[in-house]
């Protein structure tokens, strides 16, 4: 029960330095059990976090109360990943407590900046997909949309990357080791999740129903996280599930006297939420991963139907109350789960259940790589979820009938579209299931959605064109401009007011200022200050030095061949080779630091070799006195959200150089442009839209576009021809292969990369090399004119307002969810 209906919220009641200090000290004394003078930084951080949390708590309770009262349509964002980033700063910003907290702590002799560095960010995601989910829940809250995020509380997040002799070595990310003040566990609301066993005929069941007799169970314990809107009184919920062994299960084995077995059973159950799979694009098809998926989805559906909906809610009206957004195929097992509940538990007949199910799910696809589309062998699925497999078969039977009716005699098409694949093993194609069941299917950038409809899911788009739509990704301006770049934020606010924080399109108001020399000077001053900040962080964190106050050229993203970090590496090697051989005069090269940030999936050998080579080349270049510090390679280990927030505001150049037609969207590209970096990029993913908006003059486009790349591939691409035809390319590759960067070592990573690029080159790196190197030369020339460069940079900021995740969410609301904001204060 809350204190009193009429009690004003804490934030409104006592928003003062004195009250903040009182709360902080109370937390320190009564929660941490220490006095200020004996408190560790961790004690102080935890006390600060809990004090901030208190201020948001009243709003949270209010939001939940209103939600229950209003019964408005809710968006449930189902995602196996939420890459949240540090929580303290975002909570203080949302609650408008930054200034008060800073002053309060200063009065106590505590430096808040030090406390900020104590926080270990929850790395509950791999990369873009997980970070997008985090941006989306921020925007949902800020736009006042009733919504809830559902996911997994991994005990270990994405691995901590270290380098040993330049090679990636993974360490466990024990992010909970010092306690997390941002979560509230509710073991009393745990939900049972079933696995395995068999099915049998249902007694008195409805048409299509069967009884599932599961073999084992685990408990899903909810941990709630606050998702505060930006100063709008709304605090939504992110509910992450943690696996716990059921008592009954343990007790049964325990009573049989087998203590070891009882403990082992507990471990098996609790393994489910132990660790996130560190894959970036190729799903491994491991049983534990399917367990994770069903675990969080089953718990989330049950939670919504039982705890969020009123007990007497007529499920026929479900589409008025809920939209389940499927973040890629990872949560798609929710589809047969809802069917199972409606048919086997609620005794609905099949058609009625299917009619409702098709209205409450929508599917977002995040890839174009065929190998990234999840497929589950029926053996595995049937063993773990026998009833769900039966339901999927029936969904497929009816679907296949529809295809036959629409395309009589076209059995090839039926085979292509079937949810069940027969080759190489019988398996369920999760993207097909999602497309058949979803009310909508969307890609994440205009080009991606186009290619989905034309290529990856072409048969489906032909049959149901109205299902397919685009929602271009976005990023939250709160975290990726307001928080991460306070100086630029201040300058913008001074110029156009602070409305941009929640309406990023207002950045357009900066356009005329691109012509204002004084504004540009201040913009440059801020960029330099951000570089100093970056240099400080990298020096302390990694012992890395930057190239004077030269250009910061950044390529940060997961390591994958299609993203082509190897192309960037070839450019660096070619530049170095050119300088050393006298082909390129050193004075003509603008001082630059090439910054890399990239984790490789632990089993992805080629990606790990690329890391090794970047580090090897970096070591040689950084140690070469003849370069007079003009070129540096900085590859800080363990790139994460925390580091992104320091790097992105300091960058001049953003590298977005994937092979056209392979990167679904990208979101780093948006963050860089928004912070005034110019992009060097291919016509891929959201780069296309960025370039259209910022203008050709303010973007370095190079390389083949998607049709050209597809045509070259179809005509029989021969990378060796490019190697032979371009002397600079040949020299760079030969230098690499000579062992120059690897202490004379010519085997291992060096020869593997040489062979891979000159023989197969799956992502046509060599074909784009010449265009890339030429574009880099224009970058150097352009950077020499700082006035023109900063004019372009300001225009990038002014024209990037479209890439706010608030706009993405508004698009989802309008095109897919048909849900409405609900004002908290009315
Ligand atoms: C990314 N996908 C896309 N997948 O590659 C990127 O273009 C896009 O901007 C972003 O999604 C957001 O839409 C991505 O990050 C994963 O990390 C999956 C994790 C789980 C296994 C399969 C890949």
PDB file of C-alpha atoms and ligand atoms in Angstrom, residues 81 126-130 132 279-283 289 330 366 444 473 562-563 663-667, ligand 1:
ATOM      1  CA  UNK A  81      18.889  -8.414 -24.358  1.00  0.00           C
ATOM      2  CA  UNK A 126      25.762  -8.115 -27.195  1.00  0.00           C
ATOM      3  CA  UNK A 127      25.598  -4.969 -29.281  1.00  0.00           C
ATOM      4  CA  UNK A 128      23.158  -2.999 -31.402  1.00  0.00           C
ATOM      5  CA  UNK A 129      20.091  -5.108 -30.806  1.00  0.00           C
ATOM      6  CA  UNK A 130      20.396  -4.983 -27.030  1.00  0.00           C
ATOM      7  CA  UNK A 132      18.290  -0.531 -29.200  1.00  0.00           C
ATOM      8  CA  UNK A 279      27.125 -14.250 -30.196  1.00  0.00           C
ATOM      9  CA  UNK A 280      26.846 -11.345 -32.506  1.00  0.00           C
ATOM     10  CA  UNK A 281      25.260 -12.841 -35.541  1.00  0.00           C
ATOM     11  CA  UNK A 282      25.405 -16.598 -35.845  1.00  0.00           C
ATOM     12  CA  UNK A 283      23.065 -18.286 -33.399  1.00  0.00           C
ATOM     13  CA  UNK A 289      19.726 -20.905 -25.327  1.00  0.00           C
ATOM     14  CA  UNK A 330      14.593 -14.822 -29.776  1.00  0.00           C
ATOM     15  CA  UNK A 366      17.507  -7.094 -37.298  1.00  0.00           C
ATOM     16  CA  UNK A 444      15.181  -1.389 -38.970  1.00  0.00           C
ATOM     17  CA  UNK A 473      16.117   2.794 -35.691  1.00  0.00           C
ATOM     18  CA  UNK A 562      30.720  -8.055 -42.937  1.00  0.00           C
ATOM     19  CA  UNK A 563      31.455  -4.878 -40.966  1.00  0.00           C
ATOM     20  CA  UNK A 663      24.312  -4.023 -42.109  1.00  0.00           C
ATOM     21  CA  UNK A 664      20.638  -3.906 -41.212  1.00  0.00           C
ATOM     22  CA  UNK A 665      20.783  -0.385 -39.828  1.00  0.00           C
ATOM     23  CA  UNK A 666      23.533   0.513 -37.421  1.00  0.00           C
ATOM     24  CA  UNK A 667      22.883   2.840 -34.505  1.00  0.00           C
TER      25      UNK A 667
HETATM   26  C1  LIG B   1      21.956  -5.412 -34.983  1.00  0.00           C
HETATM   27  N1  LIG B   1      21.869  -6.806 -34.700  1.00  0.00           N
HETATM   28  C2  LIG B   1      22.215  -5.121 -36.445  1.00  0.00           C
HETATM   29  N2  LIG B   1      22.191  -8.634 -33.326  1.00  0.00           N
HETATM   30  O1  LIG B   1      23.385  -5.796 -36.875  1.00  0.00           O
HETATM   31  C3  LIG B   1      22.381  -3.618 -36.615  1.00  0.00           C
HETATM   32  O2  LIG B   1      22.528  -3.299 -37.966  1.00  0.00           O
HETATM   33  C4  LIG B   1      21.152  -2.908 -36.052  1.00  0.00           C
HETATM   34  O3  LIG B   1      21.342  -1.532 -36.033  1.00  0.00           O
HETATM   35  C5  LIG B   1      20.866  -3.364 -34.636  1.00  0.00           C
HETATM   36  O4  LIG B   1      20.754  -4.777 -34.588  1.00  0.00           O
HETATM   37  C6  LIG B   1      19.595  -2.773 -34.088  1.00  0.00           C
HETATM   38  O5  LIG B   1      18.540  -2.981 -34.969  1.00  0.00           O
HETATM   39  C7  LIG B   1      22.369  -7.306 -33.548  1.00  0.00           C
HETATM   40  O6  LIG B   1      22.906  -6.575 -32.730  1.00  0.00           O
HETATM   41  C8  LIG B   1      22.639  -9.327 -32.261  1.00  0.00           C
HETATM   42  O7  LIG B   1      23.455  -8.860 -31.504  1.00  0.00           O
HETATM   43  C9  LIG B   1      22.070 -10.711 -32.035  1.00  0.00           C
HETATM   44  C10 LIG B   1      22.331 -11.180 -30.638  1.00  0.00           C
HETATM   45  C11 LIG B   1      21.841 -12.590 -30.418  1.00  0.00           C
HETATM   46  C12 LIG B   1      22.363 -13.585 -31.431  1.00  0.00           C
HETATM   47  C13 LIG B   1      22.117 -13.109 -32.823  1.00  0.00           C
HETATM   48  C14 LIG B   1      22.596 -11.671 -33.071  1.00  0.00           C
END
